[in-house]
CSV table of C-alpha atoms in Angstrom, one decimal:
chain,number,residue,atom,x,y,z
A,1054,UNK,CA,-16.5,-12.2,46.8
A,1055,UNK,CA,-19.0,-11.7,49.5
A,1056,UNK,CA,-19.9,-16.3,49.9
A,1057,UNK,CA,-16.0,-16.0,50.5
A,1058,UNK,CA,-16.6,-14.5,53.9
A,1059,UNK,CA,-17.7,-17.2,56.4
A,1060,UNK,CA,-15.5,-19.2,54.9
A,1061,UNK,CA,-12.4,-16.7,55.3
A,1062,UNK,CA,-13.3,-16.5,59.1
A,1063,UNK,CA,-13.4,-19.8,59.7
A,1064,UNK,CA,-10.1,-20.5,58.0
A,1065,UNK,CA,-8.6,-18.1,60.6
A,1066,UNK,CA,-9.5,-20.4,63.4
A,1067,UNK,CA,-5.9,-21.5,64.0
A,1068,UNK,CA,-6.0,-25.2,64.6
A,1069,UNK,CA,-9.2,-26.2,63.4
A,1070,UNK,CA,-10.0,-28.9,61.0
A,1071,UNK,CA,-11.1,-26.6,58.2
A,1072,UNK,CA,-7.2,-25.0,59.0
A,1073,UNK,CA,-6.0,-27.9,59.0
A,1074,UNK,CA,-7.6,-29.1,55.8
A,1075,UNK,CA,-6.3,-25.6,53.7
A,1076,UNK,CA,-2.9,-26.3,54.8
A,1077,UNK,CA,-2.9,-29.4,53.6
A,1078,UNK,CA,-4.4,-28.3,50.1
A,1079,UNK,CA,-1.7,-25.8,49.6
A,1080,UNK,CA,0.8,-27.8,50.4
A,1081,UNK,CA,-0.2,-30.3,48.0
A,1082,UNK,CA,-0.7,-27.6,45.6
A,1083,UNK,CA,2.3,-25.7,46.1
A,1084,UNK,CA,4.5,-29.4,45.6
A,1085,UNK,CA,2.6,-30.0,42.2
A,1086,UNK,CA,3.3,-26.7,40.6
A,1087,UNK,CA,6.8,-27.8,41.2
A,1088,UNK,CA,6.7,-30.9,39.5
A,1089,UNK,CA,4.3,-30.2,36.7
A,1090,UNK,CA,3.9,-26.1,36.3
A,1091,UNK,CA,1.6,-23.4,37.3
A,1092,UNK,CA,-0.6,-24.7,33.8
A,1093,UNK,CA,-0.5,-28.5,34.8
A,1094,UNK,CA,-2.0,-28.3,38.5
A,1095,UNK,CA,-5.5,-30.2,38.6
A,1096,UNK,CA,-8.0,-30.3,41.3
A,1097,UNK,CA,-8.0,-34.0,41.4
A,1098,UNK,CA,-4.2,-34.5,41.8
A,1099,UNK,CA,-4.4,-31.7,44.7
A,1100,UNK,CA,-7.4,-33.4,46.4
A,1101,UNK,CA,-5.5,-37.2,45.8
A,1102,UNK,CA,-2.2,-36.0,47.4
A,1103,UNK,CA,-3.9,-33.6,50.6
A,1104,UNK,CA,-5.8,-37.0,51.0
A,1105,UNK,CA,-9.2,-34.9,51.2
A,1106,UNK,CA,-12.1,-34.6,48.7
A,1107,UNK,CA,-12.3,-33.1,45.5
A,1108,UNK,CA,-15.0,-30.5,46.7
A,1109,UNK,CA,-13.2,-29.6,49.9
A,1110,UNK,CA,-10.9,-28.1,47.4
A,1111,UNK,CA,-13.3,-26.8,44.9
A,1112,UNK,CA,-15.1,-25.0,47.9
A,1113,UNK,CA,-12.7,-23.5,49.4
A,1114,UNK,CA,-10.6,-22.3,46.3
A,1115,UNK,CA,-13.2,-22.1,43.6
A,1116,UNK,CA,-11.2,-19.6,41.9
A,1117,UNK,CA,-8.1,-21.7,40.5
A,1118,UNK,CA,-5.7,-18.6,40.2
A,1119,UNK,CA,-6.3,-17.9,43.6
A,1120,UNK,CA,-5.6,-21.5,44.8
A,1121,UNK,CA,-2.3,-21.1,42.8
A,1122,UNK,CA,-1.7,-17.7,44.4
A,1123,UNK,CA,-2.6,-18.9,47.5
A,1124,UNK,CA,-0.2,-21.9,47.1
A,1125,UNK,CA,2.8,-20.2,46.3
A,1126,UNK,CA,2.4,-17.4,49.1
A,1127,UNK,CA,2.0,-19.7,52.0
A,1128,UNK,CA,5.1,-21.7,50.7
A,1129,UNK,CA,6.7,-18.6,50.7
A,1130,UNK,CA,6.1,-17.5,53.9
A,1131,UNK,CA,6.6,-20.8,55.8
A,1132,UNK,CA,9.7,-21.1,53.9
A,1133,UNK,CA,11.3,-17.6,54.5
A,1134,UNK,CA,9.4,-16.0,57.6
A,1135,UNK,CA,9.9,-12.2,58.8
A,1136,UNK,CA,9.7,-12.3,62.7
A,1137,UNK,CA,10.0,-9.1,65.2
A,1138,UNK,CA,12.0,-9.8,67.4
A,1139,UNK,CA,12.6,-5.8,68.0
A,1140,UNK,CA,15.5,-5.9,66.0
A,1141,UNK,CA,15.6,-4.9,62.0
A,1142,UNK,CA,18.9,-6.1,61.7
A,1143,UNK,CA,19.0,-9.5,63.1
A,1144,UNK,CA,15.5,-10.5,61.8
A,1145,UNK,CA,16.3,-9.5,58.2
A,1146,UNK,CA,19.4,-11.7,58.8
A,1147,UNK,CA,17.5,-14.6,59.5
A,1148,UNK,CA,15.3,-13.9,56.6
A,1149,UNK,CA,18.0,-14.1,54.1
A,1150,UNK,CA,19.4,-16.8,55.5
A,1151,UNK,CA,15.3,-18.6,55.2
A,1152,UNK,CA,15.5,-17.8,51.8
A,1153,UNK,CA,18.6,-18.6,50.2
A,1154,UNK,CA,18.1,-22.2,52.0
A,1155,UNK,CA,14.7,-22.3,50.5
A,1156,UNK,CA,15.7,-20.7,46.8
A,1157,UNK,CA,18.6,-23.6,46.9
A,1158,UNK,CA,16.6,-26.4,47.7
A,1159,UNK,CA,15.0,-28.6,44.8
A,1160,UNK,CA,11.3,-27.5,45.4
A,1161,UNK,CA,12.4,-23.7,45.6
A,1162,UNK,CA,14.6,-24.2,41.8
A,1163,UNK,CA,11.6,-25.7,40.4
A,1164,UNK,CA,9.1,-23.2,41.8
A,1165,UNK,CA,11.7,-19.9,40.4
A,1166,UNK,CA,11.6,-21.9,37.2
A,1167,UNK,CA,7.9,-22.2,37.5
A,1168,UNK,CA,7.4,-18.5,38.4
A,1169,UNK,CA,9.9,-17.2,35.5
A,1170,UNK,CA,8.1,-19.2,32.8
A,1171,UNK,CA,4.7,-17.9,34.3
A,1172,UNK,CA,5.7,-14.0,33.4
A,1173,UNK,CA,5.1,-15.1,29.3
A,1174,UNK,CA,0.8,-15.9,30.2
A,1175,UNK,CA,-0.5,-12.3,31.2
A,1176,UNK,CA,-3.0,-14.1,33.7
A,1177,UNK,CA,-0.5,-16.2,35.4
A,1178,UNK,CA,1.8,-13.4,35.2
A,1179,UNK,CA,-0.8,-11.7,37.4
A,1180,UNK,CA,-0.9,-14.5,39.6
A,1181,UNK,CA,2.9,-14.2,40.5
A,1182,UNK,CA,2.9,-10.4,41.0
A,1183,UNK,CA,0.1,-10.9,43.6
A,1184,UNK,CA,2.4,-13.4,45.2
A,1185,UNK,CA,5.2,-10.9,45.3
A,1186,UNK,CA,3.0,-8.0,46.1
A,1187,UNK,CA,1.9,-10.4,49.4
A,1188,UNK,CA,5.5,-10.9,50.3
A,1189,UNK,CA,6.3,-7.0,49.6
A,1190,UNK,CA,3.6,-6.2,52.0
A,1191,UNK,CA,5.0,-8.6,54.8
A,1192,UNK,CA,8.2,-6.7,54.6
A,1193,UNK,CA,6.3,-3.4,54.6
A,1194,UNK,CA,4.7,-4.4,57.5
A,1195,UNK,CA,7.9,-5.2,59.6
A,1196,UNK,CA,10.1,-1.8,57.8
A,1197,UNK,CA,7.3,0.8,58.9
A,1198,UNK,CA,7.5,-1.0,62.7
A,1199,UNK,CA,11.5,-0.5,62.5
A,1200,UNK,CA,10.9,2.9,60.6
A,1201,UNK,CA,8.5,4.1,63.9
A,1202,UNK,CA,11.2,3.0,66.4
A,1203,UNK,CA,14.1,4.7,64.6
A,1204,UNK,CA,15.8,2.0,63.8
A,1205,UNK,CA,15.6,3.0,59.7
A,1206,UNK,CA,14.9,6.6,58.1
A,1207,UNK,CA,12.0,6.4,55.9
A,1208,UNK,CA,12.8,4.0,52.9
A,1209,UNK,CA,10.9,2.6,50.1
A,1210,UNK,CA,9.7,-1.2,50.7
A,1211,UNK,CA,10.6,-2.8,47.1
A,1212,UNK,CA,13.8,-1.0,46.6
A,1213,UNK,CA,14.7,-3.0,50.2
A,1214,UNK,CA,13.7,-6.0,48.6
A,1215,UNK,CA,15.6,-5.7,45.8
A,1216,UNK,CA,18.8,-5.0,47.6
A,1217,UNK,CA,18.3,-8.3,50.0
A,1218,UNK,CA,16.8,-10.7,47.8
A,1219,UNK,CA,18.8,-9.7,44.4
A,1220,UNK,CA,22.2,-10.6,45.7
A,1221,UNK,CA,20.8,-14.0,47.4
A,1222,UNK,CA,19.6,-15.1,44.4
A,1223,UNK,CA,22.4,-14.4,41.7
A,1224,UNK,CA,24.4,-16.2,45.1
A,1225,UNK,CA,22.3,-19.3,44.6
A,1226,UNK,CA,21.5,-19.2,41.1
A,1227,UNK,CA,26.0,-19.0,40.6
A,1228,UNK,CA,26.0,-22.0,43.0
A,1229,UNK,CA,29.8,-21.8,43.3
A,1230,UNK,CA,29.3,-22.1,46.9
A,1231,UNK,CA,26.1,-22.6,50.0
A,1232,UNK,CA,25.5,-19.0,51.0
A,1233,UNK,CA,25.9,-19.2,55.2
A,1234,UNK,CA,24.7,-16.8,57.7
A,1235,UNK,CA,27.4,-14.7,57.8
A,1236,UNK,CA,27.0,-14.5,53.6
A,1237,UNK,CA,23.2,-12.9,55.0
A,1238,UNK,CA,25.0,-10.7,57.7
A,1239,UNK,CA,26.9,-9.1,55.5
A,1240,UNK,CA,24.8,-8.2,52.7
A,1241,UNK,CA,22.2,-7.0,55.4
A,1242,UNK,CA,25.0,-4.6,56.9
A,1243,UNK,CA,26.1,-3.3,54.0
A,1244,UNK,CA,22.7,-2.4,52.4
A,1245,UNK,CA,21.5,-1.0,56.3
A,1246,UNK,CA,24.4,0.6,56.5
A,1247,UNK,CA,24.6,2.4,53.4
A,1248,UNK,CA,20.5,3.1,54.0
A,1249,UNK,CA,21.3,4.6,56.8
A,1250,UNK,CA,23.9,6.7,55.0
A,1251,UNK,CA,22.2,7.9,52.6
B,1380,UNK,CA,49.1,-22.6,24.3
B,1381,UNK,CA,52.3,-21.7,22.9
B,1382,UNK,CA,51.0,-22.0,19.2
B,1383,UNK,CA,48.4,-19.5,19.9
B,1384,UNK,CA,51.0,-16.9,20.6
B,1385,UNK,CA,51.0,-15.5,16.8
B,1386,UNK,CA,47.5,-15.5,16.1
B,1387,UNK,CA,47.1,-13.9,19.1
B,1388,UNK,CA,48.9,-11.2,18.9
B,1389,UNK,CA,47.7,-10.3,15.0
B,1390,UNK,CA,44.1,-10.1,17.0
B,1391,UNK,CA,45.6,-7.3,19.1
B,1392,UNK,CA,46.4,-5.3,15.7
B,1393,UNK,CA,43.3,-2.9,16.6
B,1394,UNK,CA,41.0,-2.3,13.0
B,1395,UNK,CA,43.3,-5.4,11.0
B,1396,UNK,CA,41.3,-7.4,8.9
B,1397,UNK,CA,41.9,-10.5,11.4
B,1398,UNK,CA,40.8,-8.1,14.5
B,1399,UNK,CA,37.6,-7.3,12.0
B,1400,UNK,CA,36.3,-11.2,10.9
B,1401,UNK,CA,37.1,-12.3,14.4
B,1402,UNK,CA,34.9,-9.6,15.5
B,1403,UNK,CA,32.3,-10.9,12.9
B,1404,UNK,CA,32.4,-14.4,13.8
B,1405,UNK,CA,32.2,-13.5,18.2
B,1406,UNK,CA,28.6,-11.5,17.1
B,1407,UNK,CA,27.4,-14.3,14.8
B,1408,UNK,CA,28.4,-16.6,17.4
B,1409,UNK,CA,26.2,-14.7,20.2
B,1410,UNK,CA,23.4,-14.2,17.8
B,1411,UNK,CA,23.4,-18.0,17.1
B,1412,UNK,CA,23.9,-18.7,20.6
B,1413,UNK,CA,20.5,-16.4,21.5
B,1414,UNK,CA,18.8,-18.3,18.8
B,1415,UNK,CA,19.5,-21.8,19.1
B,1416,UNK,CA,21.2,-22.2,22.9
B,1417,UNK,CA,25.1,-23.3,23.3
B,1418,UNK,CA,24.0,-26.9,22.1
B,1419,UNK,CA,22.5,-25.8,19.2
B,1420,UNK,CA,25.7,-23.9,18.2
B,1421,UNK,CA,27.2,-24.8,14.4
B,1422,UNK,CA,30.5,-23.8,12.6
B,1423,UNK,CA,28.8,-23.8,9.8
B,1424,UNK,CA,26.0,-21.1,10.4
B,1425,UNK,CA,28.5,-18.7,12.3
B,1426,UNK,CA,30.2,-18.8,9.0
B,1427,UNK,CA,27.5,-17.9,6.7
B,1428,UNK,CA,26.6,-15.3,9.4
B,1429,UNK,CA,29.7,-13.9,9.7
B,1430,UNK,CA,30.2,-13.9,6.0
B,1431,UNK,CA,33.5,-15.8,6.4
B,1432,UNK,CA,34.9,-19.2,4.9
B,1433,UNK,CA,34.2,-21.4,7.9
B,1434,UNK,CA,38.2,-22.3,8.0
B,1435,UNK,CA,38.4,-18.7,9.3
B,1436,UNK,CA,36.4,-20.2,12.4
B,1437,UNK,CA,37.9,-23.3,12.7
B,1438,UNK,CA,41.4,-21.8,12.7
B,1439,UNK,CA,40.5,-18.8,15.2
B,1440,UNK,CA,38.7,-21.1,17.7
B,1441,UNK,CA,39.3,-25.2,16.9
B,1442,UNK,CA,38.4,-25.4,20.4
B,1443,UNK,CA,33.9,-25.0,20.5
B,1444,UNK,CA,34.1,-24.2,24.2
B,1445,UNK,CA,36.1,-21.5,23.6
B,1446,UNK,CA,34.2,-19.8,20.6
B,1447,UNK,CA,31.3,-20.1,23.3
B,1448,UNK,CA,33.3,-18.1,26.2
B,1449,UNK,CA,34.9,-15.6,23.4
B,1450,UNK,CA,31.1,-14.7,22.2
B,1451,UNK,CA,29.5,-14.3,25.4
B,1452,UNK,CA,32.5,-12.0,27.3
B,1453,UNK,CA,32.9,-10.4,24.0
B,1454,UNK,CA,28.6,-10.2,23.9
B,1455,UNK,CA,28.9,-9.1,27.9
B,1456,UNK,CA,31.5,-6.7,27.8
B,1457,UNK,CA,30.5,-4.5,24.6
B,1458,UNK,CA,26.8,-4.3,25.9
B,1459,UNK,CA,28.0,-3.4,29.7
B,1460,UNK,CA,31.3,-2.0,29.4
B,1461,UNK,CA,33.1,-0.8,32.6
B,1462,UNK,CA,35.3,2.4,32.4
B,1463,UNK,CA,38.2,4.5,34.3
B,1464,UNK,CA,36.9,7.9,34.3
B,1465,UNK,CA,38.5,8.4,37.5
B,1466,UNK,CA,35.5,8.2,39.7
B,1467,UNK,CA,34.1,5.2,40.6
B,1468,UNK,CA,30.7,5.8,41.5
B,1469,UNK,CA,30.0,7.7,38.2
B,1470,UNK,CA,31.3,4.4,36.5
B,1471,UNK,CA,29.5,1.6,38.3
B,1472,UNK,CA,26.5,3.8,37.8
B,1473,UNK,CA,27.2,3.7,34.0
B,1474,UNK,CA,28.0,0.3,34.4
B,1475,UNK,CA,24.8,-0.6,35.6
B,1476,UNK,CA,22.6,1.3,33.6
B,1477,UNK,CA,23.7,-0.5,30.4
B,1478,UNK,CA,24.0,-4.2,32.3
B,1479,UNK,CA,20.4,-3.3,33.1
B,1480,UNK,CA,19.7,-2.1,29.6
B,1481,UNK,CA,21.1,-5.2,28.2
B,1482,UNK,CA,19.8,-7.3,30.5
B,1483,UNK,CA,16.0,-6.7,29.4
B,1484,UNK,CA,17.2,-6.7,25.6
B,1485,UNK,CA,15.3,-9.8,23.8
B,1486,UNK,CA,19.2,-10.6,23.1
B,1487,UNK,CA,20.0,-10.3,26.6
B,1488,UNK,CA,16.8,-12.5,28.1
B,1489,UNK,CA,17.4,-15.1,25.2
B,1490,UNK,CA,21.2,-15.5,26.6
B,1491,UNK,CA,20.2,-15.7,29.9
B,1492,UNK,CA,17.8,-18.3,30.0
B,1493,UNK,CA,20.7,-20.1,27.7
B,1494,UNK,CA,23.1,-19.7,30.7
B,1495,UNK,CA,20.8,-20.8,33.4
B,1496,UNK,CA,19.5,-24.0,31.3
B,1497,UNK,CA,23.8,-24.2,30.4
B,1498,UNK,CA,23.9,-25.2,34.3
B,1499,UNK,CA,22.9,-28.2,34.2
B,1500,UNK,CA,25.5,-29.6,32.1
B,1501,UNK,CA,29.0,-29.4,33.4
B,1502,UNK,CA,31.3,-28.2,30.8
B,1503,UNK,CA,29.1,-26.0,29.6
B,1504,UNK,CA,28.6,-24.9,33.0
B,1505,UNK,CA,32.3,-24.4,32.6
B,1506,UNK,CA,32.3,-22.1,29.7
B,1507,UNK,CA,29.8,-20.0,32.1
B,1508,UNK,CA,31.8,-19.6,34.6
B,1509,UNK,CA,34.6,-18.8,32.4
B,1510,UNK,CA,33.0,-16.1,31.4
B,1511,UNK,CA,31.8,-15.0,34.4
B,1512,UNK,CA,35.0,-14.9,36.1
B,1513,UNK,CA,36.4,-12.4,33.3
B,1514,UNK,CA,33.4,-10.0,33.8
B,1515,UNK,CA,35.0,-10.2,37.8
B,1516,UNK,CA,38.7,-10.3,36.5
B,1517,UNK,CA,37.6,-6.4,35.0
B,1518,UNK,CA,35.7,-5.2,38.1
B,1519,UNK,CA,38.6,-6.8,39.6
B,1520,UNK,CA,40.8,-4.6,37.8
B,1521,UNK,CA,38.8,-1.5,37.8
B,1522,UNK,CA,38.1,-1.6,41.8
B,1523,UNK,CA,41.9,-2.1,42.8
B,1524,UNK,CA,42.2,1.2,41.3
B,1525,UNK,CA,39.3,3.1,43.1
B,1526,UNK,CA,41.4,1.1,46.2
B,1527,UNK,CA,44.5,2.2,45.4
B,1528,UNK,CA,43.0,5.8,44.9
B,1529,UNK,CA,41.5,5.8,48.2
B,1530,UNK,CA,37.7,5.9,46.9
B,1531,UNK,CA,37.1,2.7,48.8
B,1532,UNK,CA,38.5,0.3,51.4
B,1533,UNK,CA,39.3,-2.8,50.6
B,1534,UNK,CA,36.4,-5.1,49.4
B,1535,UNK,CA,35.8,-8.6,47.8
B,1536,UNK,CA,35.2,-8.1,44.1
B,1537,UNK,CA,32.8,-11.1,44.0
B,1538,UNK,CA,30.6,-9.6,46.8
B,1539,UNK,CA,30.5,-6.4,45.1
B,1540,UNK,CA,29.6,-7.9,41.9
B,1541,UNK,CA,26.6,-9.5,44.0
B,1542,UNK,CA,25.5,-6.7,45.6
B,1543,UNK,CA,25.3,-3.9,41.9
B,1544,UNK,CA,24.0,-6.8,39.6
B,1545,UNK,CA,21.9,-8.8,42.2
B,1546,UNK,CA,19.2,-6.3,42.6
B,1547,UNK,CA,19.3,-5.1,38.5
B,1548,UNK,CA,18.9,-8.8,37.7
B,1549,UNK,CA,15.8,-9.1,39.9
B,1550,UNK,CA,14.4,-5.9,38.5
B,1551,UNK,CA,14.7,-6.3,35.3
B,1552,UNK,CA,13.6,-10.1,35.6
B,1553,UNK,CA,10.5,-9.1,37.5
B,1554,UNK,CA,9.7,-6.4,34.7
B,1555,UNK,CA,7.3,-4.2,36.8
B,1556,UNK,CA,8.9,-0.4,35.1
B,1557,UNK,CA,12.4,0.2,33.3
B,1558,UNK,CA,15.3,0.5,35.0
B,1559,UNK,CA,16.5,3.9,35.1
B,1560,UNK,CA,19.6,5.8,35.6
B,1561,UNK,CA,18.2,7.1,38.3
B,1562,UNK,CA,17.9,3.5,39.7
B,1563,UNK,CA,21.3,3.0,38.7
B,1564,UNK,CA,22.6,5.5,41.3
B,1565,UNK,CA,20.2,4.4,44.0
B,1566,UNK,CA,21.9,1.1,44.0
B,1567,UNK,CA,25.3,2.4,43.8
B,1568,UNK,CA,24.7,4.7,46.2
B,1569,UNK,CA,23.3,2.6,48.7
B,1570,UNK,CA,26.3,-0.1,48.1
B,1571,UNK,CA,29.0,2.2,47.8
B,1572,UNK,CA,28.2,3.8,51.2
B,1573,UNK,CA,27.3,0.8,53.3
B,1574,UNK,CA,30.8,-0.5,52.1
B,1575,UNK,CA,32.1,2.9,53.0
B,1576,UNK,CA,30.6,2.7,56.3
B,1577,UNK,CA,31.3,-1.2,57.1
């Protein structure tokens, strides 16, 4: 893990080329494991679609789980983003919304299809719980800021997740109708609400 | 319809022999169903299953759709019954204990990934939302009474349904523990009081 330092730090630039060179590799990445699988992603197909070099991407993820990891994560997040804006409520509301638009759309079907058929290979299986346990510790981060300003009692971070993301997905997965922003308003009020109640 | 009215009604007969090889030929159906997917589905092998001449199935169901919708609400509600004890929090909480239960069953994950792939074809897609609307029409039922009793304000059944099986679904699917009773009434805690409160 240690060679993986100067290269972490320099990925952090924001902006840079070597930035700008990552994003591009995950996004190519993320885009093949939704057409051919988590097991069908190769190096050269990433490198051919980024429209860089096969050792840019051998360099920077020479670990392919962790290109997949990474991959899936950033889609994630630039997908479905948690912002503070000061206020739990509306930001979570904005989240849902993110993600039932991004579970809906083509590339977010194939990639829940992807992920569930993943959970049979214990290494790949690992691979998706680190990309859950990334987006769990986004919404950590943003509960314990809303938890310190007394806008939440204490509460546990997965059981949150649960009760947002559950309901938006059987909602999209059902697909008897598009799930709209006051669909994410009021499954955020009634699980804050009854957190707050209980 | 109208020619259905006898046969019907002898299924009604609780414990009669027809109430008994109809019973036989819904669990063969759901076994088969498990097995093989709703395409894969054959008179034939629900008969030798069920141990029944396969005119017994023909007659019962000529229509296939309909042995398909019969076996899976039959399949749905034994496995996750929903009682009238008088108190509807201790009922969804039993509720959802055994949808949990026999939503990680290998029976359970076989018929799900059967109803999900069902999705893509319409009239099967049909059959699945026949049966998902009589699960609703019975929470339907069993939350006009809690309404009527004063236990809760008025409330959309389908949003309820959401909220309780949403977050079991991605639970179980995401298979980190077992879902406990104690998990159960977290849920329906949570859910019951931010309806309460909203």
């Amino acid at each position: 893990m240690a060679e993986d330092g100067p290269a972490r730090e320099r990925t952090r630039r924001p902006g840079g080329r070597t930035a700008r060179v990552r994003r591009r590799i995950l996004e190519a990445a993320a885009e093949l494991i939704a057409r051919d699988g988590i097991g069908g992603l190769r190096y050269d197909q990433v490198a051919e679609l980024a429209e860089v070099n096969k050792t840019s991407v051998y360099r920077n993820w020479p670990d392919r789980n962790a290109l997949i990891a990474d991959a899936l994560a950033t889609f994630a997040a630039d997908v479905a983003p948690l912002h503070d804006s000061g206020d739990i409520d509306a930001d979570l509301v904005d989240f849902l919304e993110a993600l039932a638009a991004a579970t809906a759309s083509p590339q977010g079907r194939a990639l829940l299809t992807v992920v569930a058929s993943a959970r049979e290979d214990p290494e790949l299986r690992a691979v998706v719980d680190e990309v859950f346990e990334r987006r769990l510790s986004t919404l950590d981060d943003r509960l314990k800021l809303a938890i310190e300003r007394g806008e939440l009692p204490p509460v546990e971070t997965s059981f949150v997740a649960e009760m947002l993301a559950g309901p938006v997905q059987l909602f999209v997965t059902r697909g008897a109708r598009a799930f709209t922003r006051a669909d994410a308003a009021r499954v955020t009020g009634v699980v804050l609400a009854g957190i707050r109640a209980t």
